[in-house]
């Protein structure tokens, strides 16, 4: 089995690059899987696309079937119509155990901008479900992603990584929002979009005492459902400008592929308002507010995902011990997973090799016992045990080598050599 | 014992507290916090002893005895606010903004008149009211100025998204704006009262002393500054859309100018706001040999 990941995330690439490569909707992803299947039919795929990362996992039975990173970069380029040069330097690749470890770290949120965040688990799960829906995954990626979710559960149970501020919303509101506003219970909160990120943000804001929540979404049913859950009110998309002028806090999390609010639109909205400070939290990737919105007037405080990076670094530095514990669990689980893969790939061959050698030894011993009929039963048993030990000792070095080689992935070359040398076909 | 306390004692203590506050930008822990508070408190004790001794020698309350003492009372009240805020809030970078003003006031007080204001002794009650209103209004001005500067710094940090880079912790813009608003609303009426009682005093003072003339440049400038602040006050109360940043800028200009005017006038006119010509002031100083012969002066030479 071969596992590979090609990715860019908040540590390797700016939001301006990530938003170009992001898959902003399920439809986008399903179309991407169609293209991938067509280009690389022997592979399985899962794409994890969030505001902080775009990662394409592939798995194949044979390493020779794996697409190269250049081929995958070309896929990104063609699909998003972005020249390869615009992102190639930001794209990283991991294979084998490194790729497995990377996914486990992502699922445990060790690799997240906000350490210990819970949202990544549902994002990984959702990515896997969409891949299933698009017939993109298979037995290898199934095993990999199921294990990743288990590892994530284990890290959350055995470490204190998920204590304190563990969502992007909590970090953003806690650091920036609290530096602008003293309290939130007298503020009007406008949420644009009704996805999971919006829900997460509202949950945190509600804990901060927010009472007036307005949800605006293109799909009014979803806006209504979200507003109902948090005791807010849903407003039609056509009323967006009106609410832009009245809100104190704006949280935008849509899956739009282009900014929905530019400077001209926002300036017009501000002229109708009271000119009070407004805190805009743009959690969309691609961004929902164009960056020049912050220049509309000095009362506008616009923050996007990348602006939270420094705050999150502080959060990370405060949890060094927990990160070490989490990494140790990830390491252990990666080894176990690779070991399981090894067993899965080498198990039948090792079994056949053992059986073949023991069959040969049994046949030869039967010939021997027929030639020496005077041997007692005890003598025969002693000889049986000796021969078995000899066979095991002879098998030990090649099997040990096989096990060592399998730590970094399935040793296809070695397995092929063993099968040919001992005629195991 | 008390007479050995010099201006330098508390000037140096406040300066140490300020330096420690500056180091807290990089090294924020309870040791540095309490060290800053400790130095400020030591200075506060010395400051109290100094004012007490001055008052005892002059047989007048510090507010009335001289411009030097009045300025020290202003610094003293500012230190009380610093100690109070720093003790209840461990993280706030209040001292960084307030202590420079305290150090400045104490330092400048060395160069202003130490002679008693002539003519006030006949109307001591009015004089006390006038000086008290002025000093309380001036404390409001100092605090308003500090809040405004803090507002502008916080605003800049938020706009440039650099909240964590300088190690500074400041209150929210909303709170700073509110505190700033209140400082203006409280200090302007107090200064107005101070102004009115000052004019009243000039009318009832002994005409032979030639102590205070309303046409004196210092009085005229103070009056103009006060008018500027009244305009700010009226604008705050009347205007419906008052962006916090604009309020902060106008406060910095108005309060900053007032404070600067106050200090510069005191330094260049050694007779003080209430003084007359320098030679007359010098004569009065000579007459008050009791005060000037005391070892209460700053040990660093001007």
XYZ file of C-alpha atoms in Angstrom, chain B residues 3-123:
121
model
C 13.084 67.928 56.328
C 15.729 65.596 54.892
C 13.282 64.366 52.275
C 14.115 66.051 49.016
C 12.324 66.316 45.717
C 14.924 64.020 44.247
C 13.847 61.169 46.554
C 10.437 60.728 45.017
C 11.508 61.907 41.569
C 14.020 59.025 41.484
C 11.461 56.545 42.895
C 8.914 57.418 40.232
C 11.583 57.235 37.555
C 12.554 53.733 38.754
C 8.893 52.702 38.703
C 8.626 53.992 35.132
C 11.749 52.107 34.028
C 10.371 48.904 35.560
C 7.044 49.499 33.817
C 8.980 49.738 30.555
C 10.773 46.449 31.229
C 7.356 44.839 31.750
C 6.809 45.117 28.017
C 9.292 42.264 27.679
C 9.259 40.670 31.121
C 5.774 40.523 32.516
C 5.583 38.758 35.870
C 4.519 39.429 39.421
C 8.055 40.427 40.482
C 8.270 43.299 37.999
C 4.690 44.301 38.737
C 5.245 44.558 42.489
C 8.660 46.164 42.004
C 7.025 48.956 39.983
C 4.276 49.370 42.564
C 6.850 49.229 45.375
C 9.001 52.012 43.906
C 5.941 54.139 43.206
C 4.715 53.579 46.757
C 8.117 54.504 48.208
C 8.000 57.675 46.139
C 4.471 58.305 47.332
C 5.570 58.104 50.985
C 8.468 60.509 50.365
C 6.137 62.756 48.358
C 3.666 62.843 51.272
C 6.429 63.723 53.743
C 7.743 66.451 51.470
C 4.343 68.082 50.999
C 3.620 67.782 54.698
C 6.886 69.464 55.602
C 6.349 72.220 53.025
C 2.872 72.835 54.322
C 4.055 72.919 57.918
C 6.852 75.380 57.137
C 4.655 77.687 55.034
C 1.761 77.360 57.454
C -0.486 77.003 54.442
C -2.104 74.003 52.744
C 0.108 72.800 49.850
C -2.506 73.922 47.331
C -2.157 77.501 48.455
C 1.450 77.776 49.390
C 3.004 77.996 45.899
C 2.777 76.901 42.266
C 5.561 74.418 43.068
C 3.397 72.787 45.731
C 0.280 72.953 43.592
C 2.078 71.057 40.839
C 3.336 68.502 43.337
C -0.213 67.999 44.611
C -1.288 67.330 41.023
C 1.497 64.739 40.649
C 0.573 63.316 44.064
C -3.073 62.732 43.101
C -1.957 61.188 39.823
C 0.277 58.752 41.714
C -2.658 57.783 43.943
C -4.619 56.852 40.809
C -1.666 54.904 39.431
C -1.263 52.946 42.688
C -4.974 52.192 42.857
C -5.275 51.003 39.249
C -2.021 49.009 39.308
C -2.986 47.218 42.497
C -6.403 46.098 41.265
C -5.348 45.254 37.698
C -2.236 43.165 37.257
C -1.999 43.292 33.495
C -2.906 46.805 32.482
C -0.145 48.988 31.039
C -1.503 52.099 32.783
C 1.775 53.114 34.405
C 3.528 53.414 31.067
C 1.254 56.284 30.167
C 0.698 57.868 33.581
C 4.146 57.721 35.178
C 5.874 59.864 32.508
C 3.434 62.646 33.376
C 4.122 62.197 37.102
C 7.883 62.293 36.519
C 7.444 65.306 34.256
C 5.336 67.193 36.789
C 7.741 66.494 39.643
C 10.707 67.442 37.466
C 9.104 70.656 36.211
C 7.976 71.638 39.704
C 11.669 72.245 40.483
C 11.709 75.106 37.996
C 8.508 76.911 38.965
C 7.816 79.449 41.653
C 8.127 78.233 45.218
C 6.832 81.527 46.653
C 3.425 81.937 48.205
C 0.771 83.498 46.034
C 0.324 87.075 47.220
C -3.046 88.371 48.195
C -4.666 84.980 48.656
C -4.245 84.968 52.393
C -7.063 87.507 52.760
C -9.536 85.197 51.006
